[in-house]
Coordinates of C-alpha atoms in Angstrom, one line a residue:
Chain A
M112 CA -0.1 0.3 0.3
N113 CA 1.5 3.2 -1.0
L114 CA 2.3 6.3 2.1
S115 CA 0.3 8.8 -0.4
A116 CA -3.3 6.6 0.6
L117 CA -2.2 6.6 4.0
Q118 CA -2.2 10.8 3.3
H119 CA -5.5 11.1 1.8
Y120 CA -7.6 8.2 3.4
A121 CA -6.5 10.0 6.7
F122 CA -7.8 13.4 5.1
C123 CA -10.8 12.2 3.9
P124 CA -11.7 8.8 2.7
R125 CA -14.0 9.6 0.3
Q126 CA -10.8 11.2 -1.2
A127 CA -9.4 7.6 -1.1
G128 CA -12.0 6.0 -2.3
I129 CA -11.8 8.9 -6.1
N130 CA -7.5 8.9 -5.8
L131 CA -7.8 4.4 -5.6
L132 CA -11.5 3.2 -7.5
E133 CA -12.3 5.6 -9.7
Q134 CA -8.5 6.8 -10.7
T135 CA -9.2 9.7 -10.5
F136 CA -6.5 12.3 -9.3
G137 CA -7.4 15.8 -10.1
E138 CA -5.4 19.1 -10.0
N139 CA -6.3 22.2 -8.2
T140 CA -3.5 25.4 -7.1
F141 CA -2.7 22.9 -3.5
V142 CA -1.5 19.9 -6.2
A143 CA 0.4 22.5 -8.3
R144 CA 2.0 24.3 -5.4
G145 CA 3.0 21.3 -3.9
N146 CA 4.2 19.5 -6.9
Q147 CA 6.7 22.8 -7.2
T148 CA 7.6 22.1 -3.4
H149 CA 8.4 18.6 -4.2
E150 CA 10.1 19.3 -7.5
R151 CA 13.8 19.4 -5.8
V152 CA 12.9 16.8 -3.6
H153 CA 12.2 14.4 -6.1
A154 CA 15.5 14.8 -7.8
G155 CA 17.2 12.4 -5.7
G156 CA 20.2 13.0 -4.3
T157 CA 22.7 13.8 -0.9
E158 CA 23.9 15.7 0.4
Q159 CA 26.0 16.7 3.0
R160 CA 26.0 19.3 5.1
G161 CA 28.6 20.0 8.5
E162 CA 27.4 16.5 9.6
V163 CA 24.3 15.6 8.6
R164 CA 23.4 13.4 5.2
T165 CA 20.2 14.4 4.1
L166 CA 18.5 11.0 1.6
R167 CA 16.4 12.5 -0.9
A168 CA 14.0 10.5 -2.5
L169 CA 14.6 7.3 -0.7
P170 CA 12.3 4.7 -1.5
L171 CA 10.4 2.9 1.4
Y172 CA 8.9 0.1 2.5
S173 CA 7.9 -2.5 5.7
L174 CA 6.9 -6.0 4.7
R175 CA 5.8 -6.1 8.1
H176 CA 3.0 -2.9 7.8
G177 CA 2.6 -3.7 4.1
L178 CA 3.4 0.1 3.4
A179 CA 5.9 1.4 0.6
G180 CA 7.0 4.2 -0.7
V181 CA 9.2 7.4 -1.0
A182 CA 10.7 9.4 1.8
D183 CA 10.7 13.5 1.3
V184 CA 14.2 14.1 2.8
V185 CA 15.6 11.2 5.7
E186 CA 18.7 13.0 8.2
L187 CA 20.7 10.6 8.8
R188 CA 23.4 11.7 11.7
P189 CA 26.5 10.8 12.6
D190 CA 25.1 8.6 16.0
G191 CA 22.9 6.7 13.0
S192 CA 19.9 7.9 14.1
L193 CA 17.3 8.7 11.4
R194 CA 14.5 11.6 11.0
P195 CA 12.0 11.8 8.3
V196 CA 10.9 15.2 6.8
E197 CA 8.2 16.0 4.9
Y198 CA 7.2 18.8 3.0
K199 CA 4.2 20.4 2.6
S200 CA 3.7 23.5 0.1
G201 CA 1.1 25.4 2.5
K202 CA 1.2 27.4 6.3
A203 CA 1.9 25.6 9.5
R204 CA -0.8 23.9 10.4
P205 CA -1.1 21.0 12.4
R206 CA -3.1 18.4 10.3
L207 CA -3.5 14.6 11.4
A208 CA -3.8 13.6 7.8
D209 CA 0.4 14.9 7.5
E210 CA 1.2 13.3 10.8
V211 CA -0.1 10.3 9.9
Q212 CA 1.8 9.7 6.4
L213 CA 5.1 10.8 8.2
C214 CA 4.6 9.0 11.7
A215 CA 4.6 5.6 8.0
Q216 CA 7.9 6.5 6.9
A217 CA 9.0 6.2 10.1
L218 CA 7.6 2.7 10.5
C219 CA 9.7 2.0 7.7
L220 CA 13.0 3.7 8.9
E221 CA 12.7 1.9 11.7
E222 CA 12.8 -1.6 9.9
M223 CA 14.9 -1.5 7.5
F224 CA 17.9 0.1 9.2
G225 CA 16.2 -1.9 12.1
A226 CA 16.3 1.6 14.7
V227 CA 14.0 3.5 17.0
I228 CA 13.1 7.1 15.0
P229 CA 11.9 8.6 17.9
E230 CA 10.6 12.1 15.5
G231 CA 10.3 13.1 13.2
A232 CA 9.9 16.8 11.0
I233 CA 7.0 18.2 9.0
Y234 CA 9.3 21.1 6.6
H235 CA 5.8 24.1 5.7
A236 CA 7.4 26.3 2.4
A237 CA 5.0 29.1 2.6
S238 CA 6.1 29.8 6.6
R239 CA 9.6 28.1 5.6
K240 CA 8.9 26.4 9.6
R241 CA 10.0 23.2 10.5
R242 CA 8.0 22.0 13.1
D243 CA 9.2 18.3 14.7
V244 CA 6.1 15.8 15.6
A245 CA 6.8 13.0 17.9
F246 CA 6.0 9.1 16.5
T247 CA 4.1 8.4 19.5
P248 CA 1.3 4.9 20.4
E249 CA -1.3 7.4 19.5
L250 CA -0.3 8.4 16.4
R251 CA 1.4 5.1 15.5
Q252 CA -1.8 3.5 16.3
A253 CA -3.5 5.6 13.9
V254 CA -1.3 4.8 10.7
L255 CA -2.8 1.5 11.0
D256 CA -6.0 2.1 11.8
T257 CA -5.4 4.5 8.7
R258 CA -3.8 1.4 6.7
D259 CA -7.1 -0.5 7.9
G260 CA -9.4 1.8 6.7
V261 CA -7.6 1.9 3.2
R262 CA -8.0 -1.8 2.9
E263 CA -11.7 -2.2 3.9
L264 CA -12.1 0.5 1.6
L265 CA -10.1 -0.9 -1.2
R266 CA -12.5 -5.2 0.3
A267 CA -15.5 -2.9 -0.8
Q268 CA -15.4 -1.3 -3.7
V269 CA -17.6 1.4 -2.4
L270 CA -16.9 4.6 -2.2
P271 CA -17.5 6.6 1.2
P272 CA -20.1 9.5 2.2
P273 CA -18.4 13.3 1.1
A274 CA -16.9 15.2 3.9
A275 CA -18.7 18.3 2.9
D276 CA -17.4 20.1 5.6
E277 CA -13.9 22.3 5.4
R278 CA -11.2 20.4 4.3
C279 CA -13.6 20.3 0.6
R280 CA -12.1 24.0 0.0
F281 CA -8.5 22.4 -1.0
C282 CA -9.3 19.3 -2.1
S283 CA -8.5 18.1 -5.7
V284 CA -11.3 16.5 -6.6
Y285 CA -13.8 18.6 -5.5
D286 CA -15.2 18.4 -9.2
E287 CA -15.4 14.2 -9.0
C288 CA -16.3 14.1 -5.6
E289 CA -20.2 17.0 -5.4
P290 CA -20.1 17.1 -1.7
F291 CA -22.9 19.3 -1.6
A292 CA -24.8 18.4 -4.6
P293 CA -28.0 15.5 -3.1
R294 CA -27.1 12.2 -3.8
D295 CA -30.7 9.9 -2.5
T296 CA -32.8 12.6 -3.8
F297 CA -33.0 16.1 -6.8
P298 CA -32.7 19.3 -5.6
A299 CA -36.0 20.6 -4.9
G300 CA -37.1 22.7 -8.1
Y301 CA -35.5 20.0 -9.8
D302 CA -37.2 17.6 -11.3
P303 CA -37.0 15.7 -15.3
F304 CA -40.4 14.7 -15.0
N305 CA -41.9 17.3 -14.5
T306 CA -44.9 18.1 -17.0
R307 CA -46.4 21.5 -15.5
W308 CA -47.4 23.7 -18.3
T309 CA -46.0 26.7 -18.1
P310 CA -45.2 28.2 -21.7
Chain B
M69 CA -10.3 20.9 -11.8
R70 CA -11.1 20.5 -16.0
H71 CA -10.7 23.8 -18.1
L72 CA -12.8 24.1 -21.0
L73 CA -9.9 25.3 -23.6
N74 CA -10.6 25.2 -27.3
T75 CA -9.5 22.0 -29.4
L76 CA -8.5 22.6 -33.0
Y77 CA -10.5 21.1 -35.9
V78 CA -7.9 21.4 -39.6
Q79 CA -9.8 20.9 -42.5
T80 CA -7.7 22.3 -44.8
Q81 CA -6.2 19.2 -47.1
G82 CA -2.8 18.4 -47.1
S83 CA -2.0 20.2 -44.3
Y84 CA 1.0 19.6 -42.2
L85 CA 1.2 20.0 -38.4
S86 CA 4.7 19.5 -36.8
L87 CA 5.5 19.6 -33.3
K88 CA 7.9 23.0 -33.1
T89 CA 8.6 23.8 -28.8
D90 CA 5.7 23.7 -27.4
N91 CA 3.6 25.0 -30.0
I92 CA 1.7 23.0 -32.9
R93 CA 3.5 24.4 -36.5
I94 CA 0.5 24.5 -39.2
E95 CA 1.6 24.2 -42.7
V96 CA -0.4 24.0 -46.0
D97 CA 2.0 24.3 -49.2
G98 CA 3.6 27.3 -49.8
R99 CA 2.0 29.1 -46.9
P100 CA 3.6 30.7 -44.5
P101 CA 3.4 28.3 -41.2
Q102 CA 0.9 29.2 -38.0
M103 CA 1.4 28.3 -34.5
V104 CA -1.0 27.1 -32.2
P105 CA 0.5 26.8 -28.4
L106 CA -0.6 23.6 -27.2
H107 CA -1.8 24.5 -23.4
H108 CA -4.9 25.7 -25.0
L109 CA -5.7 22.7 -26.7
E110 CA -8.0 20.3 -25.9
G111 CA -7.6 18.5 -28.5
L112 CA -7.2 18.1 -32.0
V113 CA -9.5 16.8 -34.5
V114 CA -8.8 16.3 -37.7
F115 CA -10.7 15.9 -41.9
G116 CA -9.8 14.3 -44.7
N117 CA -5.5 13.8 -45.2
V118 CA -4.1 16.1 -43.2
M119 CA -0.8 14.8 -41.6
L120 CA 0.6 14.5 -38.1
T121 CA 4.6 13.6 -37.4
P122 CA 4.6 11.5 -34.3
F123 CA 6.1 13.5 -32.0
L124 CA 2.8 15.9 -32.8
I125 CA 0.8 12.9 -31.4
H126 CA 3.3 11.4 -29.2
R127 CA 3.3 14.9 -27.2
L128 CA -1.0 15.1 -27.6
A129 CA -1.3 11.3 -25.8
R130 CA 1.2 12.3 -23.1
E131 CA -1.0 15.3 -22.3
H132 CA -4.1 13.8 -22.3
K133 CA -5.3 15.5 -25.6
P134 CA -7.1 13.2 -28.4
V135 CA -6.5 13.5 -31.5
T136 CA -10.3 12.9 -33.7
W137 CA -9.4 12.0 -37.5
L138 CA -12.6 11.5 -39.5
T139 CA -13.1 11.7 -43.3
E140 CA -12.7 14.5 -45.5
H141 CA -16.8 14.4 -44.8
G142 CA -16.7 14.4 -41.3
R143 CA -18.0 10.6 -40.4
F144 CA -15.2 9.1 -38.0
M145 CA -12.6 6.9 -38.0
A146 CA -10.1 7.0 -35.5
R147 CA -9.5 8.7 -31.8
T148 CA -6.6 8.2 -29.4
E149 CA -6.8 6.3 -26.7
T150 CA -4.5 7.9 -23.9
P151 CA -3.6 6.0 -20.8
V152 CA -5.1 6.9 -17.6
S153 CA -8.2 6.6 -18.8
G154 CA -10.6 4.0 -18.0
N155 CA -11.3 2.1 -14.4
V156 CA -12.8 -0.9 -14.7
L157 CA -14.6 -1.1 -12.0
L158 CA -16.6 1.5 -12.9
R159 CA -16.9 -0.5 -16.2
V160 CA -18.0 -3.8 -15.1
A161 CA -21.1 -1.7 -13.3
Q162 CA -21.9 0.6 -16.6
H163 CA -21.5 -3.5 -18.2
G164 CA -23.7 -5.1 -15.2
C165 CA -26.0 -2.4 -14.8
A166 CA -26.9 -2.8 -19.0
C167 CA -27.6 -6.1 -18.2
D168 CA -30.3 -5.8 -16.6
A169 CA -33.6 -5.0 -17.8
S170 CA -35.3 -2.8 -14.6
R171 CA -32.0 -0.9 -14.3
T172 CA -31.2 0.0 -17.6
L173 CA -35.7 0.7 -18.2
A174 CA -34.6 4.1 -15.4
V175 CA -31.3 5.4 -17.1
A176 CA -33.1 5.3 -20.3
R177 CA -36.4 7.1 -18.5
F178 CA -34.1 9.8 -17.3
I179 CA -32.1 10.2 -20.8
A180 CA -34.9 10.3 -22.3
A181 CA -36.9 12.7 -20.1
G182 CA -34.0 15.2 -20.7
K183 CA -33.6 14.7 -24.0
L184 CA -37.6 15.6 -24.2
Q185 CA -38.2 18.5 -21.6
N186 CA -34.9 20.2 -23.8
Q187 CA -37.4 19.6 -27.2
K188 CA -39.9 21.8 -24.8
T189 CA -37.6 24.0 -23.5
T190 CA -36.1 25.4 -27.3
L191 CA -40.1 24.9 -28.9
L192 CA -40.8 27.5 -26.1
R193 CA -38.2 29.5 -26.6
S194 CA -38.7 29.8 -29.8
A195 CA -42.4 30.4 -30.1
R196 CA -41.5 33.2 -28.3
E197 CA -39.6 34.6 -31.2
A198 CA -41.7 33.7 -34.5
L199 CA -44.1 35.3 -36.6
N200 CA -47.8 35.0 -37.5
D201 CA -49.0 31.2 -36.8
D202 CA -45.8 30.1 -35.7
P203 CA -45.9 30.5 -32.0
E204 CA -49.0 28.7 -31.6
L205 CA -47.3 25.9 -33.7
L206 CA -44.7 25.8 -32.0
R207 CA -46.3 25.4 -28.6
E208 CA -48.9 22.7 -29.7
A209 CA -46.1 21.0 -30.3
A210 CA -44.5 22.0 -27.1
R211 CA -47.6 20.8 -25.0
G212 CA -48.2 17.4 -27.3
I213 CA -44.5 16.6 -26.4
N214 CA -44.5 17.5 -22.6
G215 CA -47.8 15.1 -22.9
Q216 CA -45.4 12.0 -23.7
I217 CA -43.1 13.6 -20.9
G218 CA -45.8 12.1 -18.7
C219 CA -46.4 9.3 -20.5
L220 CA -41.7 7.8 -19.3
P221 CA -42.8 6.8 -15.6
L222 CA -45.0 4.4 -17.4
A223 CA -42.9 3.1 -19.5
Q224 CA -41.7 -0.6 -18.7
T225 CA -39.4 -1.8 -20.9
V226 CA -36.8 0.2 -22.9
D227 CA -38.7 0.0 -25.9
E228 CA -41.6 2.3 -25.2
V229 CA -39.6 4.2 -23.2
R230 CA -38.6 4.7 -27.6
G231 CA -41.7 4.5 -28.9
I232 CA -42.7 7.5 -26.7
E233 CA -39.3 9.1 -27.9
G234 CA -40.5 8.3 -31.4
T235 CA -43.5 9.7 -31.0
A236 CA -41.8 12.7 -29.1
A237 CA -39.7 13.1 -32.4
R238 CA -42.6 13.4 -35.1
L239 CA -44.2 16.3 -33.0
Y240 CA -40.4 18.6 -33.3
W241 CA -39.1 17.5 -36.4
E242 CA -42.9 19.0 -38.2
V243 CA -42.9 22.2 -37.0
F244 CA -38.7 22.8 -36.7
P245 CA -39.0 24.1 -40.1
L246 CA -41.6 27.0 -38.4
M247 CA -38.1 27.9 -35.9
L248 CA -36.8 29.0 -38.9
R249 CA -37.3 32.6 -40.0
A250 CA -35.4 32.6 -43.2
N251 CA -34.9 31.7 -46.3
R252 CA -37.4 28.8 -45.3
D253 CA -38.2 27.8 -49.1
F254 CA -35.0 26.7 -49.5
F255 CA -34.3 25.2 -45.3
W256 CA -37.0 23.2 -45.5
L257 CA -37.4 19.3 -44.1
T258 CA -40.1 16.9 -44.5
E259 CA -38.1 14.1 -43.3
R260 CA -34.3 13.0 -41.3
T261 CA -32.1 12.0 -43.6
R262 CA -29.3 11.1 -43.3
R263 CA -26.0 8.5 -45.1
P264 CA -27.0 10.7 -47.8
A265 CA -28.5 14.0 -46.5
R266 CA -31.2 15.1 -49.1
D267 CA -31.8 18.1 -48.4
A268 CA -29.5 21.1 -45.7
I269 CA -31.2 21.2 -43.1
N270 CA -30.5 17.0 -42.6
A271 CA -27.1 18.5 -44.0
T272 CA -26.5 20.9 -41.2
L273 CA -28.0 18.2 -38.8
N274 CA -26.2 15.5 -39.6
F275 CA -22.6 17.8 -39.6
V276 CA -23.3 18.7 -36.4
Y277 CA -24.9 16.2 -34.4
T278 CA -21.1 14.0 -35.3
V279 CA -19.1 16.7 -33.8
L280 CA -21.4 16.3 -31.1
A281 CA -21.3 12.5 -31.2
N282 CA -17.7 13.1 -31.2
E283 CA -17.6 15.1 -27.9
C284 CA -20.0 13.1 -25.8
A285 CA -18.4 9.4 -26.3
S286 CA -14.0 11.9 -25.2
A287 CA -16.6 13.1 -22.5
A288 CA -17.7 9.3 -21.8
Q289 CA -14.2 8.0 -21.8
G290 CA -12.4 10.6 -20.2
V291 CA -14.7 9.6 -17.4
G292 CA -13.2 5.9 -18.0
L293 CA -16.7 5.0 -19.4
D294 CA -17.6 2.5 -22.3
P295 CA -18.9 4.7 -25.0
Q296 CA -20.2 1.4 -26.8
V297 CA -22.8 0.8 -23.7
G298 CA -25.0 2.3 -23.7
F299 CA -28.7 2.3 -22.2
L300 CA -32.0 4.0 -24.2
H301 CA -29.9 3.4 -27.7
A302 CA -29.6 -0.3 -28.6
L303 CA -25.8 -2.4 -28.3
R304 CA -25.2 -3.0 -31.9
P305 CA -21.9 -3.7 -33.2
G306 CA -19.8 0.0 -33.6
R307 CA -21.5 2.0 -32.5
S308 CA -21.2 4.5 -29.9
S309 CA -24.6 3.7 -28.1
L310 CA -23.3 5.5 -25.3
A311 CA -22.6 8.7 -26.8
L312 CA -25.1 9.1 -29.0
D313 CA -27.2 8.3 -25.2
L314 CA -24.9 10.8 -23.2
M315 CA -26.0 12.9 -26.7
E316 CA -29.6 13.0 -26.3
E317 CA -30.4 15.9 -23.9
L318 CA -27.7 19.0 -26.3
R319 CA -29.3 17.9 -29.2
A320 CA -31.7 20.0 -28.6
V321 CA -30.3 23.2 -27.2
V322 CA -26.5 23.0 -28.7
A323 CA -27.4 21.3 -32.1
D324 CA -30.6 22.3 -33.1
R325 CA -29.4 25.9 -31.6
A326 CA -27.1 26.3 -33.3
I327 CA -28.0 25.1 -37.0
I328 CA -31.8 27.9 -36.3
T329 CA -28.9 31.3 -35.5
L330 CA -27.6 30.7 -37.3
I331 CA -30.3 30.4 -40.9
N332 CA -32.0 33.3 -38.6
R333 CA -29.0 35.0 -38.9
Q334 CA -28.8 34.4 -42.7
Q335 CA -24.5 33.3 -41.9
L336 CA -25.7 29.7 -42.8
T337 CA -27.7 30.5 -47.0
P338 CA -28.7 28.8 -49.5
R339 CA -25.0 29.6 -51.0
D340 CA -23.0 27.6 -48.7
F341 CA -24.7 24.7 -50.1
V342 CA -23.8 21.8 -53.3
L343 CA -27.1 20.2 -54.0
H344 CA -26.0 17.2 -56.3
E345 CA -28.0 15.3 -59.2
G346 CA -30.2 13.0 -57.5
N347 CA -31.5 15.0 -54.7
T348 CA -28.3 15.1 -52.4
V349 CA -26.3 18.1 -50.4
T350 CA -23.7 18.7 -49.1
I351 CA -22.2 21.9 -46.8
K352 CA -19.2 24.0 -48.5
D353 CA -16.0 24.0 -46.6
E354 CA -16.2 27.8 -45.5
A355 CA -19.5 26.6 -44.3
R356 CA -18.4 23.8 -41.9
K357 CA -15.9 26.4 -40.8
L358 CA -18.2 28.7 -40.4
I359 CA -20.5 26.0 -38.0
L360 CA -17.6 25.4 -36.4
A361 CA -16.5 28.6 -35.1
H362 CA -20.2 28.9 -33.6
L363 CA -19.8 25.6 -32.3
T364 CA -16.6 26.7 -30.7
E365 CA -18.2 29.8 -29.1
R366 CA -21.7 28.5 -28.1
R367 CA -19.3 25.7 -26.3
K368 CA -17.1 28.9 -23.6
E369 CA -20.9 29.9 -23.2
E370 CA -21.9 29.0 -19.2
V371 CA -25.2 28.2 -18.1
T372 CA -26.1 26.8 -14.3
H373 CA -26.3 23.4 -14.6
P374 CA -29.7 22.7 -12.7
L375 CA -28.4 19.4 -10.1
T376 CA -25.3 21.0 -8.8
A377 CA -26.7 24.7 -9.3
R378 CA -22.5 25.4 -10.8
K379 CA -21.9 27.2 -13.4
T380 CA -20.7 25.5 -16.5
P381 CA -19.7 26.2 -20.1
L382 CA -22.2 24.3 -22.4
G383 CA -19.1 22.2 -23.3
L384 CA -18.3 20.6 -20.1
V385 CA -21.6 20.2 -20.3
P386 CA -21.1 16.4 -21.5
H387 CA -18.5 15.4 -18.7
V388 CA -20.5 16.8 -16.2
Q389 CA -23.3 14.3 -17.5
A390 CA -21.2 11.8 -17.6
R391 CA -19.4 12.1 -14.5
L392 CA -23.1 12.1 -12.7
L393 CA -24.3 8.9 -15.2
A394 CA -20.4 7.2 -13.7
Q395 CA -21.7 8.1 -10.3
H396 CA -25.3 6.4 -10.6
L397 CA -23.6 3.0 -12.6
R398 CA -21.3 2.6 -9.0
G399 CA -23.9 3.9 -6.6
D400 CA -23.3 6.7 -5.8
R401 CA -26.0 8.2 -7.0
A402 CA -29.5 6.5 -6.2
H403 CA -30.5 8.0 -10.1
Y404 CA -29.0 9.4 -13.8
P405 CA -30.3 13.0 -13.8
P406 CA -30.0 14.4 -17.2
Y407 CA -29.3 18.0 -17.2
L408 CA -32.2 20.1 -17.9
H409 CA -31.5 23.5 -20.3
R410 CA -33.6 26.6 -19.0

């Protein structure tokens, strides 16, 4: 399972469903900005800065948890400790979905390197701020719960209902989702079988 | 977010199109080449003998901009299928619905309802502008179609739906010429004829319907639907039944309306047609260009979609409808809601 699916599912299960089940990936200003932010990161490569080695676009996997993906940046310190850093284009905004994604990267790194990773960071490009995220037992559990949610989504193959809240403002698949249009009934005044005669 | 971009139609025989950085370079024997920026384009439609370089075809494919090849006379030949289109779950759901008589009937009823409502709207709108006794006749036909809409919920089979649609079509085509206010003796329609068209109106209708059907097929493919598996239209090898289904709601308000406007403004006149021996008619190249230009303008016109309540360019309505149909087929929406024009 791809780590980005976890992020989408934690943000909104329906968005993950539209991506995974409908194979529809939308684009909006946020996505475009995100791609821009990731341009340098996704070029890959390593860089030595002082004592810290920076690995970019590092492929990740975890057989134990059934996860795979790519980390934006992993910082390798001389003492052998690892620290994943996830790039986000927006301002510093604590969002569980982003933290789940970051923590999932840590679970992969722990398995790949046989290490313990207590925390990572999210870099917010708009405010140029780093925010530390501690990998608490609760957050680790949230990762596994999210993974189980995606698995269930893929098994059931049914789109979850729309969130229809402030999240939709940022959503890249808004048009495909139609979160605020009625689904089981028609809106008032819309009736294909209407025969009222008002010429 | 989907944007409505232009479709480039190339009709000039012997044109040579190649990729030049981010532009299409168009050469027509010896004349200075024209450049069309790719980012303004949604797709490319070429008629007859037009050559494209492989690099151009690849670039268009990579950007999901389909190339449609038509014969010189506008008959569909081929379209490029670009990567990532297609959702196997959606296609399975579509085929499942097509194999289920009661679900097919429900979808067919809604499609027919949309078509009849929009025919009614078109007639009533023309009645407001018509002369002499015509408004009364147009209203009479609209009232008849309204009666047929009332019959739709009672239809028990798709054949009955088609019968109701046929009755409405007779009422509609009978008064169609009354919506025309110029060159009426020339543009007179006695019956619908296709392949070959036997009068100017039929030739024009056939041409505009071909263009619209291609747009509907693209819309179906764009959301991953199989354009051949339709509901109101019977399945027949080689026929894009679903594209024709999606087109039903738009025939009157997009295609017919465009033709009526062009004739009433006298932009389309008897001089634009070639009458052949044996009563067949074809449209001259210049007139086809004019019709395409008018349709392109019309595609940009914004309408408020009655279901989503959002402003939508008319050219995107087929895409919105294809998506709404996909939502119904995948169980996300209880009914298929047709587009009702206001």
